[in-house]
PDB file of C-alpha atoms in Angstrom:
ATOM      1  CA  UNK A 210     -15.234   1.810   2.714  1.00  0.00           C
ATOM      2  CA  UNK A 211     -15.104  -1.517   4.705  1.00  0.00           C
ATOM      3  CA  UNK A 212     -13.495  -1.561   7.888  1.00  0.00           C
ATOM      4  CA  UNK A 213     -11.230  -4.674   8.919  1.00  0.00           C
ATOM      5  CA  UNK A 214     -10.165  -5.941  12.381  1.00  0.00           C
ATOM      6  CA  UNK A 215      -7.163  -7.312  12.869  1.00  0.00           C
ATOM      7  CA  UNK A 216      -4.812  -8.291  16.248  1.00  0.00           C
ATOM      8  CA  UNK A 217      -2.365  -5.718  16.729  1.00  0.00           C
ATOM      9  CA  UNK A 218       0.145  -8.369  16.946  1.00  0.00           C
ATOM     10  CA  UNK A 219       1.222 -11.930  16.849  1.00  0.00           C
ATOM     11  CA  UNK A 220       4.552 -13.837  17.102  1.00  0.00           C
ATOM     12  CA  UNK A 221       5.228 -17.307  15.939  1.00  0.00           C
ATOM     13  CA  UNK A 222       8.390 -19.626  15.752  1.00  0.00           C
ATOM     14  CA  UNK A 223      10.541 -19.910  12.813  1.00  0.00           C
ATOM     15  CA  UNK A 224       9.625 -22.642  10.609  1.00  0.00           C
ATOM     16  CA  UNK A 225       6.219 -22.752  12.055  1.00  0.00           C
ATOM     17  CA  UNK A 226       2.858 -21.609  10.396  1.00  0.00           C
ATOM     18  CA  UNK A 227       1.964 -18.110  10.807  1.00  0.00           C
ATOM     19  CA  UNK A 228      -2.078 -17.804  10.820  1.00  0.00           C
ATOM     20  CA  UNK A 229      -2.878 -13.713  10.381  1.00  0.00           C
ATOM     21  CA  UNK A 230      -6.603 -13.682  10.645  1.00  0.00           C
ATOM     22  CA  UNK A 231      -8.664 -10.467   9.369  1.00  0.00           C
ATOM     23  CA  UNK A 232     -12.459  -9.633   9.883  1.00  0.00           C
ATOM     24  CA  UNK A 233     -13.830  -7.498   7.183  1.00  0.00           C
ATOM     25  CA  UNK A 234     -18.008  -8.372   7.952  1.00  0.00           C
ATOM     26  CA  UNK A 235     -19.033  -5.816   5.566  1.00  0.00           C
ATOM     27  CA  UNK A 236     -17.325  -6.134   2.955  1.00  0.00           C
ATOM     28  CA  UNK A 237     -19.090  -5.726  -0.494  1.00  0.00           C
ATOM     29  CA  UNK A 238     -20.194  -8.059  -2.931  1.00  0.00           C
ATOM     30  CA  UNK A 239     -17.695  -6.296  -5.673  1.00  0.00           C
ATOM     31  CA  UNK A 240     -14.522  -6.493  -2.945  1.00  0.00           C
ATOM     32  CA  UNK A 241     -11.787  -8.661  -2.951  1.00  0.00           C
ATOM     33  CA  UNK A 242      -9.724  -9.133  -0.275  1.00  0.00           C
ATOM     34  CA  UNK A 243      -6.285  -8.231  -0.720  1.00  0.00           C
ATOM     35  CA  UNK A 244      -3.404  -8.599   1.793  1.00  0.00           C
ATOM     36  CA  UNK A 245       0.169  -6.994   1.954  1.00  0.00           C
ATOM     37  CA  UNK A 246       3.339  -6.500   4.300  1.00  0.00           C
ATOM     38  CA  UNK A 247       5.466  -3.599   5.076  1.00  0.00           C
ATOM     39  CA  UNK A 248       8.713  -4.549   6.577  1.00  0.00           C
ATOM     40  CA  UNK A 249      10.325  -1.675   8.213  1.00  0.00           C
ATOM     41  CA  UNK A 250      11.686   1.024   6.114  1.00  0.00           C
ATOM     42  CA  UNK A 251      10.255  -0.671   2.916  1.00  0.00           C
ATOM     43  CA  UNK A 252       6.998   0.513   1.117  1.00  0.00           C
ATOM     44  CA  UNK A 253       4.139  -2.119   0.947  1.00  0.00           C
ATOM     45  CA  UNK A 254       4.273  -5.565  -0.856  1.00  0.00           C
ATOM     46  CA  UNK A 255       1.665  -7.702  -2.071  1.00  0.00           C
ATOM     47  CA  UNK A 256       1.044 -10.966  -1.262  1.00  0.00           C
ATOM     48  CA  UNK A 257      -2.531 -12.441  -2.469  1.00  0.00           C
ATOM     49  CA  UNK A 258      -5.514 -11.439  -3.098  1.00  0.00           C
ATOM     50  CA  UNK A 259      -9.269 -13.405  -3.029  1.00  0.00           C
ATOM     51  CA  UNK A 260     -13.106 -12.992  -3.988  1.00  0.00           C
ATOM     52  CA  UNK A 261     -14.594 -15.830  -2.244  1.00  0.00           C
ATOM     53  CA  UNK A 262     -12.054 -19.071  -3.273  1.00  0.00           C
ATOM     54  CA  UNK A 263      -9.311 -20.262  -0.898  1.00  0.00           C
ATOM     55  CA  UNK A 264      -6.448 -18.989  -2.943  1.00  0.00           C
ATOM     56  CA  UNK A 265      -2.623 -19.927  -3.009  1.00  0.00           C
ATOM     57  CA  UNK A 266       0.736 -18.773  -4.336  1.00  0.00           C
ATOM     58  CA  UNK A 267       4.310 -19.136  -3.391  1.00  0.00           C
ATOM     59  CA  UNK A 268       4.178 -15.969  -0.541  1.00  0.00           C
ATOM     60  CA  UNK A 269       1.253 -17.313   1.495  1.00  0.00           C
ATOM     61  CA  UNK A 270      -2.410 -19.344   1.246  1.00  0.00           C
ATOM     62  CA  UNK A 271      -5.540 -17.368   1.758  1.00  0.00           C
ATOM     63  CA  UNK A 272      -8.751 -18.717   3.471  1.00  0.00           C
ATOM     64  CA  UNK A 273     -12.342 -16.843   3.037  1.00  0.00           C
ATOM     65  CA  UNK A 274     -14.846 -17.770   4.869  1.00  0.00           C
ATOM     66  CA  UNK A 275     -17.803 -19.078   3.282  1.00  0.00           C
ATOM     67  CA  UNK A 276     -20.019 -16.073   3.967  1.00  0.00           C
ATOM     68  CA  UNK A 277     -16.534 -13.467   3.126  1.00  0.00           C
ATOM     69  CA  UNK A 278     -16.849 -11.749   6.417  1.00  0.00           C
ATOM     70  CA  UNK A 279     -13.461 -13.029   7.643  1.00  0.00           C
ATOM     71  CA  UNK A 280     -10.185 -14.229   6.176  1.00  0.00           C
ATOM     72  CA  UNK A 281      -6.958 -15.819   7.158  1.00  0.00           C
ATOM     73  CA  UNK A 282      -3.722 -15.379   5.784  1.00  0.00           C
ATOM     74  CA  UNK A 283      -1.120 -18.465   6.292  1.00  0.00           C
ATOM     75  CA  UNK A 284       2.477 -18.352   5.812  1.00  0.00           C
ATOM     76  CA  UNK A 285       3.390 -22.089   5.873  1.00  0.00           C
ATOM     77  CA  UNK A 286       6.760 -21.994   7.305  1.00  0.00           C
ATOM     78  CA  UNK A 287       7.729 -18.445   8.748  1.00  0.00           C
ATOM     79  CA  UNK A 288      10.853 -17.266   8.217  1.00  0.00           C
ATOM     80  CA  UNK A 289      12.819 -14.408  10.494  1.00  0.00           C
ATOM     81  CA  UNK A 290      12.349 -11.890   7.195  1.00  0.00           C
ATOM     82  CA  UNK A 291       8.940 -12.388   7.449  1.00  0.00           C
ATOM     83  CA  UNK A 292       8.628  -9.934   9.943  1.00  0.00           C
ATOM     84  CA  UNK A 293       6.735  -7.442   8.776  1.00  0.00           C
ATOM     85  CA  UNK A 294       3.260  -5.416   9.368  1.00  0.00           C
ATOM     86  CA  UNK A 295       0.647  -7.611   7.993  1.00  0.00           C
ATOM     87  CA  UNK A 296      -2.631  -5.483   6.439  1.00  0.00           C
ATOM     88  CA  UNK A 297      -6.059  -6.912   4.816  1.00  0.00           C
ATOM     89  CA  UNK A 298      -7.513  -4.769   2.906  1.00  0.00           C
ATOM     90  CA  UNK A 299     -11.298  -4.668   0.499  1.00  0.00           C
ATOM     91  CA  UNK A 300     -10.808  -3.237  -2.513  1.00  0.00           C
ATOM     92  CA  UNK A 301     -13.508  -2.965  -5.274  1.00  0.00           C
ATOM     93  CA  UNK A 302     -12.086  -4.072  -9.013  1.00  0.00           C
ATOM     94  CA  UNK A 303     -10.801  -0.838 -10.761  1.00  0.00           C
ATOM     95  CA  UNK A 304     -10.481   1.311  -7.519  1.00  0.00           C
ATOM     96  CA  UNK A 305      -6.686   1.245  -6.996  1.00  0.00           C
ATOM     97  CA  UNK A 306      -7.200   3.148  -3.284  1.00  0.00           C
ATOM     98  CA  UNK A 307      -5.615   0.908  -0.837  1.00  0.00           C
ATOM     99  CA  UNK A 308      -6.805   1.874   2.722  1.00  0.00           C
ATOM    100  CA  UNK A 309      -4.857   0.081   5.532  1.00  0.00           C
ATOM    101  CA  UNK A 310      -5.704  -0.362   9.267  1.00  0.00           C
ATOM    102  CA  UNK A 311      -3.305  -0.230  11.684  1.00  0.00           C
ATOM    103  CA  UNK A 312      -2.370  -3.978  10.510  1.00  0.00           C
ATOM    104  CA  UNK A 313      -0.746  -7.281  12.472  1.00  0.00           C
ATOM    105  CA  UNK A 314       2.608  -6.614  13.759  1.00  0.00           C
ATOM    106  CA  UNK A 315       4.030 -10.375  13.642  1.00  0.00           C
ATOM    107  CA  UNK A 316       7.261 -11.214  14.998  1.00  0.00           C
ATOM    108  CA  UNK A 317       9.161 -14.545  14.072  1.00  0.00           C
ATOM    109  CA  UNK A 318      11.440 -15.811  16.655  1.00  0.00           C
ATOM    110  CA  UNK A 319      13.858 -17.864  16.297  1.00  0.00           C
TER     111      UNK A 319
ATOM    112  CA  UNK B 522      12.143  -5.726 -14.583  1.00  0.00           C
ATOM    113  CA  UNK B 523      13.000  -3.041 -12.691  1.00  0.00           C
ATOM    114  CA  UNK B 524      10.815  -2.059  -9.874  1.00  0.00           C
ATOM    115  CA  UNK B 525       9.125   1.210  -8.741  1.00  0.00           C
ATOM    116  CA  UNK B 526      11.527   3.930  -8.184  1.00  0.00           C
ATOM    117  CA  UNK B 527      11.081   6.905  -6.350  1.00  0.00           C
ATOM    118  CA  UNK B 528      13.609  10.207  -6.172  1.00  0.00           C
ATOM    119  CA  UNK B 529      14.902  11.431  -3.962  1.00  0.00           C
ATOM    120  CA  UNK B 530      14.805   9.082  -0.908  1.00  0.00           C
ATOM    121  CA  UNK B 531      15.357  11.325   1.346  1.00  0.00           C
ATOM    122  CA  UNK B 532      14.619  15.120   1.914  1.00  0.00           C
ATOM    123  CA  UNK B 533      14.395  17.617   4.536  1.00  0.00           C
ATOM    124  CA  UNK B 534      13.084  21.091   3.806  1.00  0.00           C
ATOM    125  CA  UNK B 535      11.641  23.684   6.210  1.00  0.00           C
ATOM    126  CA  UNK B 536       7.919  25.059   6.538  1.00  0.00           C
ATOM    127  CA  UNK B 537       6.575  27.615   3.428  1.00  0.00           C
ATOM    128  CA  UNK B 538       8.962  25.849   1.353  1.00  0.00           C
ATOM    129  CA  UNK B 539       7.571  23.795  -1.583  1.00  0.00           C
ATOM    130  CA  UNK B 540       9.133  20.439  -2.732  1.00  0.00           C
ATOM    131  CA  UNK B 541       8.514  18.003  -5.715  1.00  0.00           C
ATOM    132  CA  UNK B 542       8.834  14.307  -5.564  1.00  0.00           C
ATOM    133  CA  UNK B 543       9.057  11.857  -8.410  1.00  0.00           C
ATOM    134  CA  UNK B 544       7.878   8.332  -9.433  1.00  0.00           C
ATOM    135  CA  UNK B 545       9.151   5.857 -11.969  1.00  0.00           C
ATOM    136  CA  UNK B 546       6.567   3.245 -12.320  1.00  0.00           C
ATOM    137  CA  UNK B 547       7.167  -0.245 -13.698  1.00  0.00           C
ATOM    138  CA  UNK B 548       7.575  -0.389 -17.695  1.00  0.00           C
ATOM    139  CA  UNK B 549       4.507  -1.199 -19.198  1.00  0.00           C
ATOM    140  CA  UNK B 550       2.465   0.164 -15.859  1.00  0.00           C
ATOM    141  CA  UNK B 551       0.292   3.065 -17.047  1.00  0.00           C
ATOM    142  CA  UNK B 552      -1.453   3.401 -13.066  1.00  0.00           C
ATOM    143  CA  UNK B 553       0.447   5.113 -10.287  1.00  0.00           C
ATOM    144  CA  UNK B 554      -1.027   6.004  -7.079  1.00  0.00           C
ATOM    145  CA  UNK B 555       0.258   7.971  -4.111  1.00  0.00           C
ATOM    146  CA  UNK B 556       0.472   7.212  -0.552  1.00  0.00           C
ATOM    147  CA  UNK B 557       1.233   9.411   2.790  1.00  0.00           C
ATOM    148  CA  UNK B 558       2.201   7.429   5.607  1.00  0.00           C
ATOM    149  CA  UNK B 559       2.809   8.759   9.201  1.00  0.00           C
ATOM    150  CA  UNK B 560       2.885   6.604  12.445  1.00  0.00           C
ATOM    151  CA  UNK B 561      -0.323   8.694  13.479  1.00  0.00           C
ATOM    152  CA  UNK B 562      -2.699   8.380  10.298  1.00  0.00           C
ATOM    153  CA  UNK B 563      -1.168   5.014   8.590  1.00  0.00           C
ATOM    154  CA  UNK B 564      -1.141   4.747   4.909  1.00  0.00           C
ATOM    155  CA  UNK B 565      -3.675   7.047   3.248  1.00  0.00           C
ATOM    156  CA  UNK B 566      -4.623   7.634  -0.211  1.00  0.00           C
ATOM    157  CA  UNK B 567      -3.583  10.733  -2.107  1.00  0.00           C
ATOM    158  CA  UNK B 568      -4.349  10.600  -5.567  1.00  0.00           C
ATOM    159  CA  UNK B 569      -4.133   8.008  -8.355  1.00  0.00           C
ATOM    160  CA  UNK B 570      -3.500   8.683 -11.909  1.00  0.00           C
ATOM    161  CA  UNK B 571      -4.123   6.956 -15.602  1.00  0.00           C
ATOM    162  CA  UNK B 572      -2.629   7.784 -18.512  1.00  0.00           C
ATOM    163  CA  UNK B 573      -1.961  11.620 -17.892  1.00  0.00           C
ATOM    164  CA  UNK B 574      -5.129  11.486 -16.374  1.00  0.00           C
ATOM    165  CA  UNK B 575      -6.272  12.028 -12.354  1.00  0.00           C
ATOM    166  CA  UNK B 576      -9.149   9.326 -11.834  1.00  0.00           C
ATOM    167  CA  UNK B 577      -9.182   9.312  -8.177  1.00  0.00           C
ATOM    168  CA  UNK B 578      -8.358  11.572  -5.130  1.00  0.00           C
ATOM    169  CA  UNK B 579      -8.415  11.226  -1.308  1.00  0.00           C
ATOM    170  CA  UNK B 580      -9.098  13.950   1.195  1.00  0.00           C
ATOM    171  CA  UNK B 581      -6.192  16.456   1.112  1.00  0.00           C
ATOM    172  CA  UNK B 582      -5.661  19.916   0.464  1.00  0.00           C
ATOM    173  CA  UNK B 583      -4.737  21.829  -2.518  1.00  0.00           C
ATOM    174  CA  UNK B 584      -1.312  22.335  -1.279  1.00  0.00           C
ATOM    175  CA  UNK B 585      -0.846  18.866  -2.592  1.00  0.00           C
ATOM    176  CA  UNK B 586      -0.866  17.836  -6.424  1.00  0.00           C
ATOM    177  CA  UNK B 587       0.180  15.585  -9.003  1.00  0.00           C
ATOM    178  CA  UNK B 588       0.972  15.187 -12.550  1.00  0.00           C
ATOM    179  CA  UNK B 589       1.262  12.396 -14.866  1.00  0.00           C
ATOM    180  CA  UNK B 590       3.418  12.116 -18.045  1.00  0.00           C
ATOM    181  CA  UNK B 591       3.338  10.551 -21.147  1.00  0.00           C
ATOM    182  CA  UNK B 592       5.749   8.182 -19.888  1.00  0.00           C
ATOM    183  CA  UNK B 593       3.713   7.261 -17.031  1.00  0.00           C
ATOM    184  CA  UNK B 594       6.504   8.824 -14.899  1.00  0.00           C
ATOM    185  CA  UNK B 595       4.699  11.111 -11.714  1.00  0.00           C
ATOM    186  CA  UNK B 596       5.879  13.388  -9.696  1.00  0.00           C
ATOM    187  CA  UNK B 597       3.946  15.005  -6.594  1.00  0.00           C
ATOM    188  CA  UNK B 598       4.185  18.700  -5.276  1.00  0.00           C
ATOM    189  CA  UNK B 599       3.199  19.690  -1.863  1.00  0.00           C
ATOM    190  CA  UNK B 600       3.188  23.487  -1.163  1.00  0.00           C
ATOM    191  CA  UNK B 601       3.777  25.758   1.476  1.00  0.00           C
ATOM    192  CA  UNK B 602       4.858  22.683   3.498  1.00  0.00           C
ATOM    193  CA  UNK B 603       3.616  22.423   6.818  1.00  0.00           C
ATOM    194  CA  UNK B 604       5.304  20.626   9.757  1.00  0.00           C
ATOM    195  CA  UNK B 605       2.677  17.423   9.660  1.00  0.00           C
ATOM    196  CA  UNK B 606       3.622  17.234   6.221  1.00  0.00           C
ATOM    197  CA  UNK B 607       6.742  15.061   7.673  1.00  0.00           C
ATOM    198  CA  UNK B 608       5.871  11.954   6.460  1.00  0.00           C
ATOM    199  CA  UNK B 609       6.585   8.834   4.022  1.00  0.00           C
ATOM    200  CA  UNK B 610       5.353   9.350   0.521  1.00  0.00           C
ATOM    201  CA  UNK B 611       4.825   6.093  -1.344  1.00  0.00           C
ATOM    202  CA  UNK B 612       4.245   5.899  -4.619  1.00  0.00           C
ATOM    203  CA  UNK B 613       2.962   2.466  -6.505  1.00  0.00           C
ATOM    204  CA  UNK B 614       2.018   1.417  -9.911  1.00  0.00           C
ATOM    205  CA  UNK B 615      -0.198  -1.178 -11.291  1.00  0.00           C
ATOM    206  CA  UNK B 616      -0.574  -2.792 -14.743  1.00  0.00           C
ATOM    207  CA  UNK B 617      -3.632  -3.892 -16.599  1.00  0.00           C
ATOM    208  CA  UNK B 618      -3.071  -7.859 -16.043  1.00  0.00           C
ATOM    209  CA  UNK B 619      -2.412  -7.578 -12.407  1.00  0.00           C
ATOM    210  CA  UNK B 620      -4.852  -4.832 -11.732  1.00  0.00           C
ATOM    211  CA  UNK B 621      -5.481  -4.787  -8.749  1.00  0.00           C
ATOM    212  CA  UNK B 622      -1.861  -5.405  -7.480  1.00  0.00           C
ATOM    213  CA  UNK B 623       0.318  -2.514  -6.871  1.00  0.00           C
ATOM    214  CA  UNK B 624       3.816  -2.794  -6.834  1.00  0.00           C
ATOM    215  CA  UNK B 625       4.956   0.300  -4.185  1.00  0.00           C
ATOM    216  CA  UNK B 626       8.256   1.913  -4.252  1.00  0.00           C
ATOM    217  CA  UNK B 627      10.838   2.525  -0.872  1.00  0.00           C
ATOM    218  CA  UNK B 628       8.461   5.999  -0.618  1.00  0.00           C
ATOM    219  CA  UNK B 629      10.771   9.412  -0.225  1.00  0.00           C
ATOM    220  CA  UNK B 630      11.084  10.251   3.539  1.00  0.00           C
ATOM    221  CA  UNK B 631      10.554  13.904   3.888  1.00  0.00           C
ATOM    222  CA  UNK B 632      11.185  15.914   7.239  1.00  0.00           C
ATOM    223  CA  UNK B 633       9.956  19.225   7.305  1.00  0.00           C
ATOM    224  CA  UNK B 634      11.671  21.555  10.053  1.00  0.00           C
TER     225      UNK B 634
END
């Protein structure tokens, strides 16, 4: 299983961009790299997922590096409810085990 | 649609005792997974099933199973509980478009005393 690095945490103004990076450098050719939240109390949520394309949807943008080792997760304007444990995770098509670090604690202020 | 429900959401039992927890996925999602999560150990994998069918297990002991029904409903049993069984048991589904995105429920919080 790929391990991922991640800062333990990160704050960032409301209304301001929130940039979460992740470093997964051995990651497999087969994983993708998936990110999710867990605000407090509340299981897990998904938020994007990429192979090697920048991807975007209405949560958040994701940036791969060129060679996947690393990956950034952007939330274009923060809000306070985005305050939440932030986890990248690999995952291999068709495995369905999610295995989170200890994630990005980021706190919005106002 | 209705989300991923999990019953109950709360439960406290003491040690030796056994307890079962259940898992609605979304309709139409035939994948659900299971999840402990303590401050210590984070989220780790307990077992994922498919159609009735276990296709994937982490590293825990037999004191912990699961089932799958025809429904797709799951439920989980952990026996002879032990205190560091206290934990947050999540639950998720997936579905075959999205497949790699599970949807996780609020988890059951169980205390064991």
């Amino acid at each position: 299983d790929a391990k991922t690095t991640q800062p333990p945490s990160m704050d960032c103004a409301e209304g301001r961009a929130a940039n979460l990076p992740c470093n997964h450098s051995t990651i497999s050719g087969n994983e993708y790299v998936y990110w999710y939240r867990q605000i407090h109390s509340q299981g897990p949520q998904y938020i994007i997922h990429g192979l090697k394309n920048n991807e975007t949807n209405e949560m958040a943008s994701l940036i791969i590096t060129e060679d996947r080792k690393s990956s950034t997760l952007i939330l274009p304007h923060a809000t306070l409810r985005d305050t939440a444990v932030y986890y990248c995770t690999p995952l291999a098509s068709n495995t369905g085990k999610l295995i989170f670090g200890q994630g990005t604690t980021l706190q919005v202020k106002p | 649609k209705a989300g991923v429900t999990q019953t109950p959401r709360y439960l406290i039992k003491t040690r030796g005792q056994q307890v079962t927890l259940s898992c609605s996925p979304i309709s139409g999602h035939r994948s659900v997974s299971w999840y402990q999560q303590t401050p210590g150990q984070g989220l780790q994998f307990l077992f994922e099933y498919f159609s009735e069918t276990q296709r994937n297990k982490g590293n825990f002991p037999g004191r912990f199973s699961g089932r799958q029904f025809s429904n797709s409903r799951s439920e989980m049993n952990v026996s002879t509980l032990e205190l560091g069984d206290s934990a947050l048991y999540l639950c998720a589904s997936r579905g075959a478009i999205s497949y790699n995105e599970q949807f996780f429920g609020p988890g059951t919080r169980l205390t064991v005393l």
